[in-house]
């Protein structure tokens, strides 16, 4: 049995495919980390609101949606909240917290995306930092669609408005800039580690 030729690309995994898979994994792992570390704190903060929502026949805020807001806040994507007098305001729940484990969520997305970029660079077999950075930036292909879907999935309707991650920054910052930048760093790093 002969070993497939990696230069022909017929049997080797695609650099973009590997990057897309790594990017999707980074998004899912980031959300899971936020869920596992913040679930009880978020549930206790939602108790009062959900009590009144239930009392007046409204739908309670599901914990998994509120965790989504915190997850996006970790990418510096503010949560859009309707105000009582009309319009809306933007808030970052992590920035407003008193430190603790919540601020760790600012670090998790860059770390996971750098690791995803490292994996993409290794999968692509990049040997030069520029090639590794290109392969690493391909994590955007898997991260961006999930960031867009999540921005809509984590939406909670309130009257005429909704509490949700700000769509523009969710797409541009969390979905595009974060994975492209940190993935590229990880991909370039993969070539330096292989030497």
Coordinates of C-alpha atoms in Angstrom, one line a residue, residues 13 35 51 68:
X13 CA -7.5 17.1 4.1
X35 CA -22.3 27.6 29.8
X51 CA -40.6 35.2 38.4
X68 CA -25.2 33.3 24.7

